[in-house]
GROMACS .gro file of C-alpha atoms in nm:
model
  509
    1UNK     CA    1   4.713 -15.110  -1.615
    2UNK     CA    2   4.895 -15.380  -1.418
    3UNK     CA    3   4.811 -15.752  -1.530
    4UNK     CA    4   4.920 -16.052  -1.320
    5UNK     CA    5   4.977 -16.370  -1.506
    6UNK     CA    6   5.038 -16.718  -1.343
    7UNK     CA    7   5.120 -17.024  -1.544
    8UNK     CA    8   5.015 -17.375  -1.386
    9UNK     CA    9   5.204 -17.678  -1.537
   10UNK     CA   10   5.343 -18.022  -1.456
   11UNK     CA   11   5.413 -18.296  -1.679
   12UNK     CA   12   5.202 -18.616  -1.696
   13UNK     CA   13   5.307 -18.794  -1.365
   14UNK     CA   14   5.021 -19.042  -1.291
   15UNK     CA   15   5.128 -19.392  -1.267
   16UNK     CA   16   5.505 -19.307  -1.344
   17UNK     CA   17   5.668 -19.341  -1.001
   18UNK     CA   18   5.591 -19.184  -0.665
   19UNK     CA   19   5.916 -19.079  -0.484
   20UNK     CA   20   6.150 -18.886  -0.516
   21UNK     CA   21   6.013 -18.809  -0.853
   22UNK     CA   22   5.671 -18.886  -0.992
   23UNK     CA   23   5.323 -18.848  -0.847
   24UNK     CA   24   5.466 -18.706  -0.529
   25UNK     CA   25   5.543 -18.385  -0.723
   26UNK     CA   26   5.175 -18.349  -0.833
   27UNK     CA   27   5.044 -18.401  -0.505
   28UNK     CA   28   5.276 -18.150  -0.311
   29UNK     CA   29   5.198 -17.903  -0.567
   30UNK     CA   30   4.807 -17.956  -0.538
   31UNK     CA   31   4.819 -17.937  -0.167
   32UNK     CA   32   5.064 -17.640  -0.134
   33UNK     CA   33   4.961 -17.441  -0.421
   34UNK     CA   34   4.632 -17.548  -0.606
   35UNK     CA   35   4.419 -17.580  -0.316
   36UNK     CA   36   4.511 -17.252  -0.119
   37UNK     CA   37   4.535 -17.046  -0.442
   38UNK     CA   38   4.185 -17.150  -0.573
   39UNK     CA   39   4.043 -17.092  -0.227
   40UNK     CA   40   4.181 -16.752  -0.216
   41UNK     CA   41   4.053 -16.692  -0.563
   42UNK     CA   42   3.705 -16.800  -0.462
   43UNK     CA   43   3.705 -16.594  -0.153
   44UNK     CA   44   3.797 -16.284  -0.359
   45UNK     CA   45   3.504 -16.380  -0.610
   46UNK     CA   46   3.267 -16.389  -0.319
   47UNK     CA   47   3.361 -16.049  -0.244
   48UNK     CA   48   3.240 -15.954  -0.601
   49UNK     CA   49   3.587 -15.896  -0.749
   50UNK     CA   50   3.640 -15.980  -1.117
   51UNK     CA   51   3.939 -15.947  -1.361
   52UNK     CA   52   4.174 -16.054  -1.095
   53UNK     CA   53   4.443 -16.220  -1.292
   54UNK     CA   54   4.516 -16.412  -1.621
   55UNK     CA   55   4.567 -16.782  -1.537
   56UNK     CA   56   4.740 -17.042  -1.759
   57UNK     CA   57   4.663 -17.414  -1.698
   58UNK     CA   58   4.826 -17.645  -1.924
   59UNK     CA   59   4.597 -17.942  -2.066
   60UNK     CA   60   4.836 -18.203  -1.926
   61UNK     CA   61   4.782 -18.057  -1.577
   62UNK     CA   62   4.421 -18.014  -1.607
   63UNK     CA   63   4.386 -18.370  -1.710
   64UNK     CA   64   4.550 -18.483  -1.390
   65UNK     CA   65   4.340 -18.254  -1.178
   66UNK     CA   66   4.035 -18.436  -1.334
   67UNK     CA   67   4.174 -18.790  -1.336
   68UNK     CA   68   4.014 -19.037  -1.106
   69UNK     CA   69   4.342 -19.210  -1.006
   70UNK     CA   70   4.506 -18.892  -0.926
   71UNK     CA   71   4.200 -18.768  -0.733
   72UNK     CA   72   4.185 -19.094  -0.524
   73UNK     CA   73   4.570 -19.079  -0.458
   74UNK     CA   74   4.549 -18.717  -0.370
   75UNK     CA   75   4.289 -18.794  -0.103
   76UNK     CA   76   4.525 -19.059   0.031
   77UNK     CA   77   4.818 -18.820   0.011
   78UNK     CA   78   4.628 -18.568   0.234
   79UNK     CA   79   4.537 -18.845   0.488
   80UNK     CA   80   4.909 -18.941   0.501
   81UNK     CA   81   5.007 -18.581   0.557
   82UNK     CA   82   4.783 -18.567   0.863
   83UNK     CA   83   4.936 -18.901   0.993
   84UNK     CA   84   5.305 -18.747   0.945
   85UNK     CA   85   5.176 -18.449   1.138
   86UNK     CA   86   5.072 -18.662   1.427
   87UNK     CA   87   5.397 -18.845   1.425
   88UNK     CA   88   5.590 -18.507   1.455
   89UNK     CA   89   5.347 -18.396   1.742
   90UNK     CA   90   5.435 -18.720   1.925
   91UNK     CA   91   5.818 -18.674   1.873
   92UNK     CA   92   6.042 -18.730   2.183
   93UNK     CA   93   6.384 -18.757   2.003
   94UNK     CA   94   6.438 -18.455   1.824
   95UNK     CA   95   6.808 -18.442   1.684
   96UNK     CA   96   6.881 -18.064   1.715
   97UNK     CA   97   6.979 -17.843   1.994
   98UNK     CA   98   6.735 -17.625   2.189
   99UNK     CA   99   6.613 -17.318   1.989
  100UNK     CA  100   6.678 -17.505   1.653
  101UNK     CA  101   6.406 -17.632   1.413
  102UNK     CA  102   6.506 -17.986   1.471
  103UNK     CA  103   6.472 -17.967   1.846
  104UNK     CA  104   6.193 -18.200   2.019
  105UNK     CA  105   5.998 -17.889   2.126
  106UNK     CA  106   6.009 -17.749   1.771
  107UNK     CA  107   5.913 -18.059   1.602
  108UNK     CA  108   5.604 -18.109   1.842
  109UNK     CA  109   5.500 -17.786   1.764
  110UNK     CA  110   5.547 -17.828   1.392
  111UNK     CA  111   5.335 -18.142   1.430
  112UNK     CA  112   5.042 -17.945   1.587
  113UNK     CA  113   5.079 -17.671   1.305
  114UNK     CA  114   5.082 -17.935   1.031
  115UNK     CA  115   4.791 -18.110   1.183
  116UNK     CA  116   4.584 -17.783   1.141
  117UNK     CA  117   4.715 -17.733   0.780
  118UNK     CA  118   4.638 -18.089   0.683
  119UNK     CA  119   4.296 -18.078   0.831
  120UNK     CA  120   4.209 -17.753   0.648
  121UNK     CA  121   4.342 -17.907   0.324
  122UNK     CA  122   4.133 -18.218   0.365
  123UNK     CA  123   3.827 -18.018   0.419
  124UNK     CA  124   3.905 -17.800   0.105
  125UNK     CA  125   3.962 -18.099  -0.101
  126UNK     CA  126   3.660 -18.297   0.012
  127UNK     CA  127   3.422 -17.995  -0.011
  128UNK     CA  128   3.540 -17.860  -0.361
  129UNK     CA  129   3.785 -18.097  -0.548
  130UNK     CA  130   3.639 -18.458  -0.506
  131UNK     CA  131   3.484 -18.445  -0.863
  132UNK     CA  132   3.792 -18.293  -1.026
  133UNK     CA  133   3.944 -17.958  -1.075
  134UNK     CA  134   3.721 -17.862  -1.352
  135UNK     CA  135   3.414 -17.767  -1.122
  136UNK     CA  136   3.646 -17.551  -0.925
  137UNK     CA  137   3.797 -17.350  -1.209
  138UNK     CA  138   3.498 -17.324  -1.441
  139UNK     CA  139   3.290 -17.101  -1.208
  140UNK     CA  140   3.598 -16.851  -1.189
  141UNK     CA  141   3.621 -16.857  -1.566
  142UNK     CA  142   3.250 -16.810  -1.630
  143UNK     CA  143   3.205 -16.521  -1.372
  144UNK     CA  144   3.508 -16.324  -1.530
  145UNK     CA  145   3.713 -16.364  -1.200
  146UNK     CA  146   4.013 -16.486  -1.424
  147UNK     CA  147   4.111 -16.507  -1.784
  148UNK     CA  148   4.228 -16.853  -1.895
  149UNK     CA  149   4.513 -16.909  -2.102
  150UNK     CA  150   4.533 -17.237  -2.309
  151UNK     CA  151   4.814 -17.443  -2.435
  152UNK     CA  152   4.887 -17.727  -2.674
  153UNK     CA  153   4.843 -18.094  -2.553
  154UNK     CA  154   5.140 -18.246  -2.371
  155UNK     CA  155   5.344 -17.918  -2.355
  156UNK     CA  156   5.570 -17.970  -2.643
  157UNK     CA  157   5.879 -17.730  -2.733
  158UNK     CA  158   5.698 -17.586  -3.029
  159UNK     CA  159   5.965 -17.420  -3.229
  160UNK     CA  160   6.133 -17.760  -3.282
  161UNK     CA  161   5.804 -17.953  -3.364
  162UNK     CA  162   5.688 -18.031  -3.706
  163UNK     CA  163   5.440 -17.745  -3.803
  164UNK     CA  164   5.164 -17.996  -3.876
  165UNK     CA  165   5.179 -18.167  -3.538
  166UNK     CA  166   5.226 -17.827  -3.382
  167UNK     CA  167   4.895 -17.705  -3.530
  168UNK     CA  168   4.739 -18.023  -3.409
  169UNK     CA  169   4.847 -18.012  -3.042
  170UNK     CA  170   4.749 -17.648  -3.040
  171UNK     CA  171   4.400 -17.704  -3.157
  172UNK     CA  172   4.347 -18.019  -2.948
  173UNK     CA  173   4.474 -17.829  -2.630
  174UNK     CA  174   4.234 -17.544  -2.689
  175UNK     CA  175   3.933 -17.782  -2.755
  176UNK     CA  176   4.025 -17.972  -2.443
  177UNK     CA  177   4.010 -17.655  -2.241
  178UNK     CA  178   3.675 -17.580  -2.387
  179UNK     CA  179   3.554 -17.916  -2.282
  180UNK     CA  180   3.659 -17.874  -1.938
  181UNK     CA  181   3.582 -17.515  -1.863
  182UNK     CA  182   3.305 -17.432  -2.133
  183UNK     CA  183   3.501 -17.182  -2.337
  184UNK     CA  184   3.796 -17.204  -2.589
  185UNK     CA  185   4.073 -16.974  -2.465
  186UNK     CA  186   4.166 -16.682  -2.691
  187UNK     CA  187   4.490 -16.632  -2.502
  188UNK     CA  188   4.801 -16.861  -2.499
  189UNK     CA  189   5.094 -16.942  -2.271
  190UNK     CA  190   5.318 -17.140  -2.512
  191UNK     CA  191   5.529 -17.386  -2.351
  192UNK     CA  192   5.835 -17.226  -2.224
  193UNK     CA  193   5.717 -16.899  -2.375
  194UNK     CA  194   5.913 -17.051  -2.676
  195UNK     CA  195   5.876 -16.877  -3.020
  196UNK     CA  196   6.005 -16.904  -3.374
  197UNK     CA  197   5.892 -16.670  -3.657
  198UNK     CA  198   5.588 -16.810  -3.835
  199UNK     CA  199   5.421 -16.932  -3.528
  200UNK     CA  200   5.224 -16.628  -3.516
  201UNK     CA  201   5.034 -16.733  -3.838
  202UNK     CA  202   4.948 -17.057  -3.659
  203UNK     CA  203   4.818 -16.888  -3.370
  204UNK     CA  204   4.597 -16.673  -3.594
  205UNK     CA  205   4.469 -16.988  -3.760
  206UNK     CA  206   4.370 -17.128  -3.420
  207UNK     CA  207   4.171 -16.791  -3.330
  208UNK     CA  208   4.449 -16.710  -3.071
  209UNK     CA  209   4.448 -16.336  -3.007
  210UNK     CA  210   4.731 -16.292  -2.774
  211UNK     CA  211   5.012 -16.479  -2.608
  212UNK     CA  212   5.302 -16.435  -2.346
  213UNK     CA  213   5.666 -16.392  -2.411
  214UNK     CA  214   5.944 -16.324  -2.192
  215UNK     CA  215   6.070 -15.939  -2.166
  216UNK     CA  216   6.377 -15.983  -2.372
  217UNK     CA  217   6.174 -16.118  -2.658
  218UNK     CA  218   6.039 -15.753  -2.697
  219UNK     CA  219   6.385 -15.625  -2.652
  220UNK     CA  220   6.295 -15.528  -2.303
  221UNK     CA  221   6.017 -15.295  -2.388
  222UNK     CA  222   5.714 -15.458  -2.226
  223UNK     CA  223   5.517 -15.133  -2.176
  224UNK     CA  224   5.247 -15.235  -2.445
  225UNK     CA  225   5.141 -15.562  -2.616
  226UNK     CA  226   5.282 -15.588  -2.969
  227UNK     CA  227   5.120 -15.733  -3.272
  228UNK     CA  228   5.356 -15.997  -3.441
  229UNK     CA  229   5.419 -15.905  -3.786
  230UNK     CA  230   5.087 -15.868  -3.981
  231UNK     CA  231   4.910 -16.134  -3.797
  232UNK     CA  232   4.718 -15.930  -3.559
  233UNK     CA  233   4.812 -16.167  -3.278
  234UNK     CA  234   4.943 -15.964  -2.991
  235UNK     CA  235   5.249 -16.062  -2.779
  236UNK     CA  236   5.258 -15.956  -2.429
  237UNK     CA  237   5.606 -15.951  -2.248
  238UNK     CA  238   5.684 -16.016  -1.882
  239UNK     CA  239   5.825 -15.698  -1.708
  240UNK     CA  240   6.143 -15.832  -1.548
  241UNK     CA  241   6.182 -15.511  -1.323
  242UNK     CA  242   5.866 -15.603  -1.143
  243UNK     CA  243   5.867 -15.987  -1.192
  244UNK     CA  244   6.222 -16.030  -1.040
  245UNK     CA  245   6.126 -15.831  -0.746
  246UNK     CA  246   5.931 -16.150  -0.629
  247UNK     CA  247   6.119 -16.415  -0.791
  248UNK     CA  248   6.451 -16.420  -1.008
  249UNK     CA  249   6.729 -16.656  -1.057
  250UNK     CA  250   6.921 -16.501  -0.750
  251UNK     CA  251   6.684 -16.316  -0.533
  252UNK     CA  252   6.332 -16.234  -0.442
  253UNK     CA  253   6.087 -16.213  -0.143
  254UNK     CA  254   6.078 -16.611  -0.078
  255UNK     CA  255   6.445 -16.578   0.046
  256UNK     CA  256   6.345 -16.347   0.344
  257UNK     CA  257   6.469 -16.506   0.672
  258UNK     CA  258   6.118 -16.532   0.823
  259UNK     CA  259   5.976 -16.752   0.547
  260UNK     CA  260   5.948 -17.123   0.568
  261UNK     CA  261   6.261 -17.290   0.415
  262UNK     CA  262   6.198 -17.498   0.130
  263UNK     CA  263   6.512 -17.693   0.146
  264UNK     CA  264   6.518 -17.813   0.507
  265UNK     CA  265   6.321 -18.132   0.614
  266UNK     CA  266   6.252 -18.343   0.910
  267UNK     CA  267   6.360 -18.658   0.743
  268UNK     CA  268   6.141 -18.874   0.970
  269UNK     CA  269   5.814 -18.708   0.874
  270UNK     CA  270   5.912 -18.525   0.555
  271UNK     CA  271   5.768 -18.202   0.713
  272UNK     CA  272   5.967 -17.872   0.678
  273UNK     CA  273   6.024 -17.726   1.033
  274UNK     CA  274   6.247 -17.427   0.965
  275UNK     CA  275   6.246 -17.072   0.858
  276UNK     CA  276   6.515 -16.951   0.615
  277UNK     CA  277   6.681 -16.777   0.902
  278UNK     CA  278   6.975 -16.650   0.684
  279UNK     CA  279   7.124 -16.751   0.344
  280UNK     CA  280   7.444 -16.869   0.519
  281UNK     CA  281   7.276 -17.062   0.821
  282UNK     CA  282   7.332 -17.450   0.794
  283UNK     CA  283   7.015 -17.652   0.799
  284UNK     CA  284   7.085 -17.792   1.142
  285UNK     CA  285   7.122 -17.448   1.274
  286UNK     CA  286   6.807 -17.289   1.127
  287UNK     CA  287   6.540 -17.151   1.372
  288UNK     CA  288   6.199 -17.299   1.397
  289UNK     CA  289   5.934 -17.168   1.163
  290UNK     CA  290   5.712 -16.896   1.316
  291UNK     CA  291   5.380 -16.810   1.126
  292UNK     CA  292   5.358 -16.472   1.303
  293UNK     CA  293   5.691 -16.358   1.192
  294UNK     CA  294   5.614 -16.484   0.840
  295UNK     CA  295   5.291 -16.288   0.829
  296UNK     CA  296   5.475 -15.964   0.923
  297UNK     CA  297   5.709 -16.033   0.619
  298UNK     CA  298   5.403 -16.085   0.398
  299UNK     CA  299   5.269 -15.753   0.493
  300UNK     CA  300   5.606 -15.588   0.437
  301UNK     CA  301   5.632 -15.747   0.080
  302UNK     CA  302   5.287 -15.674  -0.020
  303UNK     CA  303   5.346 -15.303   0.040
  304UNK     CA  304   5.674 -15.316  -0.129
  305UNK     CA  305   5.521 -15.489  -0.432
  306UNK     CA  306   5.236 -15.232  -0.455
  307UNK     CA  307   5.485 -14.946  -0.464
  308UNK     CA  308   5.713 -15.129  -0.713
  309UNK     CA  309   5.418 -15.161  -0.945
  310UNK     CA  310   5.302 -14.802  -0.892
  311UNK     CA  311   5.653 -14.670  -0.958
  312UNK     CA  312   5.698 -14.893  -1.265
  313UNK     CA  313   5.366 -14.784  -1.407
  314UNK     CA  314   5.468 -14.430  -1.372
  315UNK     CA  315   5.811 -14.471  -1.504
  316UNK     CA  316   5.689 -14.659  -1.820
  317UNK     CA  317   5.396 -14.408  -1.893
  318UNK     CA  318   5.628 -14.116  -1.872
  319UNK     CA  319   5.877 -14.295  -2.095
  320UNK     CA  320   5.631 -14.371  -2.373
  321UNK     CA  321   5.401 -14.076  -2.342
  322UNK     CA  322   5.095 -14.269  -2.278
  323UNK     CA  323   4.939 -14.495  -2.017
  324UNK     CA  324   5.158 -14.808  -2.001
  325UNK     CA  325   5.095 -15.174  -1.916
  326UNK     CA  326   5.304 -15.367  -1.676
  327UNK     CA  327   5.292 -15.768  -1.680
  328UNK     CA  328   5.430 -15.960  -1.387
  329UNK     CA  329   5.435 -16.314  -1.453
  330UNK     CA  330   5.534 -16.625  -1.262
  331UNK     CA  331   5.478 -17.010  -1.228
  332UNK     CA  332   5.175 -17.068  -1.026
  333UNK     CA  333   5.365 -17.342  -0.830
  334UNK     CA  334   5.576 -17.062  -0.683
  335UNK     CA  335   5.299 -16.962  -0.467
  336UNK     CA  336   5.277 -17.229  -0.190
  337UNK     CA  337   5.492 -17.514  -0.331
  338UNK     CA  338   5.821 -17.319  -0.359
  339UNK     CA  339   5.705 -17.026  -0.123
  340UNK     CA  340   5.490 -17.148   0.156
  341UNK     CA  341   5.355 -16.797   0.215
  342UNK     CA  342   5.300 -16.735  -0.160
  343UNK     CA  343   4.905 -16.791  -0.145
  344UNK     CA  344   4.877 -16.551   0.159
  345UNK     CA  345   5.083 -16.290  -0.055
  346UNK     CA  346   4.872 -16.344  -0.362
  347UNK     CA  347   4.537 -16.289  -0.193
  348UNK     CA  348   4.653 -15.980   0.003
  349UNK     CA  349   4.830 -15.830  -0.300
  350UNK     CA  350   4.519 -15.875  -0.501
  351UNK     CA  351   4.320 -15.662  -0.259
  352UNK     CA  352   4.607 -15.419  -0.190
  353UNK     CA  353   4.670 -15.323  -0.563
  354UNK     CA  354   4.308 -15.183  -0.655
  355UNK     CA  355   4.273 -15.045  -0.294
  356UNK     CA  356   4.603 -14.835  -0.396
  357UNK     CA  357   4.420 -14.706  -0.699
  358UNK     CA  358   4.605 -14.935  -0.931
  359UNK     CA  359   4.420 -15.042  -1.234
  360UNK     CA  360   4.429 -15.424  -1.237
  361UNK     CA  361   4.326 -15.621  -1.531
  362UNK     CA  362   4.357 -15.948  -1.749
  363UNK     CA  363   4.572 -15.961  -2.075
  364UNK     CA  364   4.248 -15.985  -2.283
  365UNK     CA  365   4.122 -15.664  -2.118
  366UNK     CA  366   4.445 -15.490  -2.176
  367UNK     CA  367   4.423 -15.596  -2.552
  368UNK     CA  368   4.075 -15.496  -2.567
  369UNK     CA  369   4.126 -15.148  -2.429
  370UNK     CA  370   4.424 -15.059  -2.652
  371UNK     CA  371   4.735 -15.133  -2.440
  372UNK     CA  372   4.890 -15.235  -2.771
  373UNK     CA  373   5.183 -15.064  -2.961
  374UNK     CA  374   5.335 -15.091  -3.313
  375UNK     CA  375   5.395 -15.435  -3.481
  376UNK     CA  376   5.712 -15.610  -3.417
  377UNK     CA  377   5.915 -15.894  -3.584
  378UNK     CA  378   5.957 -16.128  -3.281
  379UNK     CA  379   6.268 -16.334  -3.275
  380UNK     CA  380   6.341 -16.690  -3.178
  381UNK     CA  381   6.314 -16.687  -2.810
  382UNK     CA  382   6.207 -16.849  -2.470
  383UNK     CA  383   6.192 -16.759  -2.113
  384UNK     CA  384   6.469 -17.017  -2.024
  385UNK     CA  385   6.839 -16.979  -1.953
  386UNK     CA  386   6.976 -16.720  -2.225
  387UNK     CA  387   6.623 -16.634  -2.310
  388UNK     CA  388   6.705 -16.876  -2.626
  389UNK     CA  389   6.657 -17.250  -2.688
  390UNK     CA  390   6.967 -17.391  -2.518
  391UNK     CA  391   6.781 -17.569  -2.252
  392UNK     CA  392   6.570 -17.767  -2.512
  393UNK     CA  393   6.813 -17.774  -2.797
  394UNK     CA  394   7.152 -17.752  -2.654
  395UNK     CA  395   7.443 -17.993  -2.639
  396UNK     CA  396   7.313 -18.167  -2.324
  397UNK     CA  397   7.003 -18.283  -2.491
  398UNK     CA  398   7.100 -18.357  -2.835
  399UNK     CA  399   7.009 -18.724  -2.783
  400UNK     CA  400   6.654 -18.606  -2.698
  401UNK     CA  401   6.633 -18.362  -2.986
  402UNK     CA  402   6.723 -18.647  -3.228
  403UNK     CA  403   6.477 -18.884  -3.041
  404UNK     CA  404   6.198 -18.623  -3.070
  405UNK     CA  405   6.257 -18.577  -3.449
  406UNK     CA  406   6.249 -18.960  -3.509
  407UNK     CA  407   5.948 -19.006  -3.299
  408UNK     CA  408   5.757 -18.734  -3.484
  409UNK     CA  409   5.842 -18.854  -3.820
  410UNK     CA  410   5.742 -19.226  -3.734
  411UNK     CA  411   5.424 -19.109  -3.584
  412UNK     CA  412   5.316 -18.883  -3.868
  413UNK     CA  413   5.405 -19.164  -4.134
  414UNK     CA  414   5.209 -19.416  -3.945
  415UNK     CA  415   4.911 -19.199  -3.900
  416UNK     CA  416   4.899 -19.119  -4.276
  417UNK     CA  417   4.922 -19.467  -4.376
  418UNK     CA  418   4.671 -19.592  -4.112
  419UNK     CA  419   4.399 -19.346  -4.177
  420UNK     CA  420   4.424 -19.360  -4.558
  421UNK     CA  421   4.105 -19.562  -4.569
  422UNK     CA  422   3.913 -19.331  -4.324
  423UNK     CA  423   3.733 -19.412  -4.010
  424UNK     CA  424   3.838 -19.369  -3.636
  425UNK     CA  425   4.144 -19.580  -3.547
  426UNK     CA  426   4.231 -19.621  -3.174
  427UNK     CA  427   4.564 -19.763  -3.276
  428UNK     CA  428   4.655 -19.440  -3.471
  429UNK     CA  429   4.509 -19.230  -3.168
  430UNK     CA  430   4.748 -19.421  -2.930
  431UNK     CA  431   5.051 -19.393  -3.150
  432UNK     CA  432   4.994 -19.016  -3.163
  433UNK     CA  433   4.938 -18.993  -2.788
  434UNK     CA  434   5.255 -19.168  -2.696
  435UNK     CA  435   5.453 -18.968  -2.951
  436UNK     CA  436   5.320 -18.658  -2.787
  437UNK     CA  437   5.413 -18.770  -2.434
  438UNK     CA  438   5.755 -18.854  -2.548
  439UNK     CA  439   5.831 -18.512  -2.691
  440UNK     CA  440   5.708 -18.323  -2.387
  441UNK     CA  441   5.946 -18.020  -2.326
  442UNK     CA  442   5.980 -18.108  -1.960
  443UNK     CA  443   6.219 -18.408  -2.025
  444UNK     CA  444   6.484 -18.174  -2.193
  445UNK     CA  445   6.440 -17.914  -1.933
  446UNK     CA  446   6.500 -18.173  -1.656
  447UNK     CA  447   6.813 -18.290  -1.820
  448UNK     CA  448   6.955 -17.951  -1.895
  449UNK     CA  449   6.880 -17.836  -1.528
  450UNK     CA  450   6.998 -18.170  -1.394
  451UNK     CA  451   6.677 -18.231  -1.199
  452UNK     CA  452   6.593 -18.609  -1.209
  453UNK     CA  453   6.763 -18.621  -1.552
  454UNK     CA  454   6.745 -19.005  -1.550
  455UNK     CA  455   6.389 -19.012  -1.479
  456UNK     CA  456   6.336 -18.749  -1.768
  457UNK     CA  457   6.524 -18.966  -2.021
  458UNK     CA  458   6.346 -19.272  -1.907
  459UNK     CA  459   6.006 -19.125  -1.970
  460UNK     CA  460   6.109 -18.996  -2.300
  461UNK     CA  461   6.229 -19.332  -2.407
  462UNK     CA  462   5.938 -19.526  -2.251
  463UNK     CA  463   5.691 -19.343  -2.449
  464UNK     CA  464   5.885 -19.383  -2.755
  465UNK     CA  465   5.913 -19.738  -2.695
  466UNK     CA  466   5.548 -19.771  -2.646
  467UNK     CA  467   5.475 -19.605  -2.984
  468UNK     CA  468   5.730 -19.812  -3.170
  469UNK     CA  469   5.595 -20.132  -3.026
  470UNK     CA  470   5.246 -20.055  -3.154
  471UNK     CA  471   5.365 -19.965  -3.487
  472UNK     CA  472   5.580 -20.264  -3.507
  473UNK     CA  473   5.294 -20.504  -3.431
  474UNK     CA  474   5.069 -20.343  -3.690
  475UNK     CA  475   5.330 -20.329  -3.952
  476UNK     CA  476   5.415 -20.685  -3.886
  477UNK     CA  477   5.065 -20.774  -3.978
  478UNK     CA  478   4.958 -20.849  -3.625
  479UNK     CA  479   4.660 -20.627  -3.611
  480UNK     CA  480   4.520 -20.779  -3.313
  481UNK     CA  481   4.849 -20.750  -3.113
  482UNK     CA  482   4.865 -20.384  -3.216
  483UNK     CA  483   4.522 -20.332  -3.088
  484UNK     CA  484   4.592 -20.503  -2.756
  485UNK     CA  485   4.908 -20.297  -2.712
  486UNK     CA  486   4.728 -19.973  -2.796
  487UNK     CA  487   4.446 -20.034  -2.540
  488UNK     CA  488   4.705 -20.153  -2.268
  489UNK     CA  489   4.923 -19.853  -2.306
  490UNK     CA  490   4.602 -19.615  -2.309
  491UNK     CA  491   4.501 -19.775  -1.965
  492UNK     CA  492   4.838 -19.696  -1.834
  493UNK     CA  493   4.812 -19.332  -1.948
  494UNK     CA  494   4.444 -19.261  -1.976
  495UNK     CA  495   4.465 -18.904  -2.059
  496UNK     CA  496   4.293 -18.719  -2.347
  497UNK     CA  497   4.046 -18.995  -2.455
  498UNK     CA  498   3.898 -18.741  -2.707
  499UNK     CA  499   4.217 -18.731  -2.909
  500UNK     CA  500   4.122 -18.817  -3.261
  501UNK     CA  501   4.413 -18.872  -3.510
  502UNK     CA  502   4.167 -18.807  -3.784
  503UNK     CA  503   4.187 -18.436  -3.715
  504UNK     CA  504   4.572 -18.466  -3.787
  505UNK     CA  505   4.489 -18.614  -4.130
  506UNK     CA  506   4.255 -18.354  -4.206
  507UNK     CA  507   4.533 -18.081  -4.124
  508UNK     CA  508   4.755 -18.246  -4.382
  509UNK     CA  509   4.476 -18.204  -4.674
   0.00000   0.00000   0.00000
């Protein structure tokens, strides 16, 4: 069996800046990935296809796709995209030489093309998304087109998290999914695929039956899912041979010269006019993007991927002496945001694989049909650099590791004291909400990878400050001030209104 797994995540960005880092990141991904990918899945569903892929959506991304502010701002963003396309179509002063992507003729053609793209995106959004992402996603879950993987609230790096808060965050995240989509996920994509021994017991307690890890976590043998210890919870590993054919740290299909170049912009409009051309071609010399050339490349890579999956299934089945499982896993945002042609590839490959006689299924189906081997003791691991924890616990981020530990300890102590008398307490709820926002794994990742490190540190400290400001007012005897602060910070970040700190208190008993 072949299983395709895609994982959708962005940190909470609403009301935290627009450009170059902030909400723009959300709207770019929404327009380039979420709109076309879910449109493709809906098309395939209308053809009667089921069990197409396993889709992870983190609670924090799901919250933004349903958030009224984000929905209104996304609509504005799409309209602005159309205005920018009109600007390009009227261009009279392209800076590039004839035949390059920045020539006047190429930019005007870019404007016409982007007008068509933006018009289609506006129609898709207005028809299907104006009431949020949940009405788009839920029918695909209920009809069995996709299997949904859940995750913990706010996307924390779980191995470094206090076990009590880890359990709370996971249970709240799974319940949030149930609220949005009608079913509590049995499968899990843990943040960063991070694991430490003992977490399997927490998964079992949360009724999680299976979760994803990276291939090296299973010592490279990903041909079957493996129960972890005696928990009965199955770990499925990403097959790097197949996955890296599409996308790896150094190569993959998106680098083909015919595909649209991610890094080259027309800075007057913010549009992307060029094809990759070659790895050595400078931005000013890149050729104009040609959708017809890109379509030929997609056909070529779909055929190549199908043959790679077929070969890998045969190779692994022969090696283990029984039918093997191959799992390819990627960030959803690869398909569209990072790789413009990705949604087209995804739709075509989901038709081509079964047409070639390849058994395609979800992780849950693989587990139920016995694609499971002997138990394994899973080591500390992640899918980051080195497949260990260096990105989230290395020397570059020791200040954030220390901050996270302090924030968690302060939040737990406050919640225990505040809830001792019982009853719902919105101040305690907000303290917990800010603590979880402060410790999101994204901040350490952005610092370690030097991608908007300043923004990441600012976000972590801002949420830590909000939590401490509320606690200080309350402990200083100014209950009214603490309530005002909690309400104000919740208005600023109005996610997960159902979060209830009393459930953390129960966990401690």
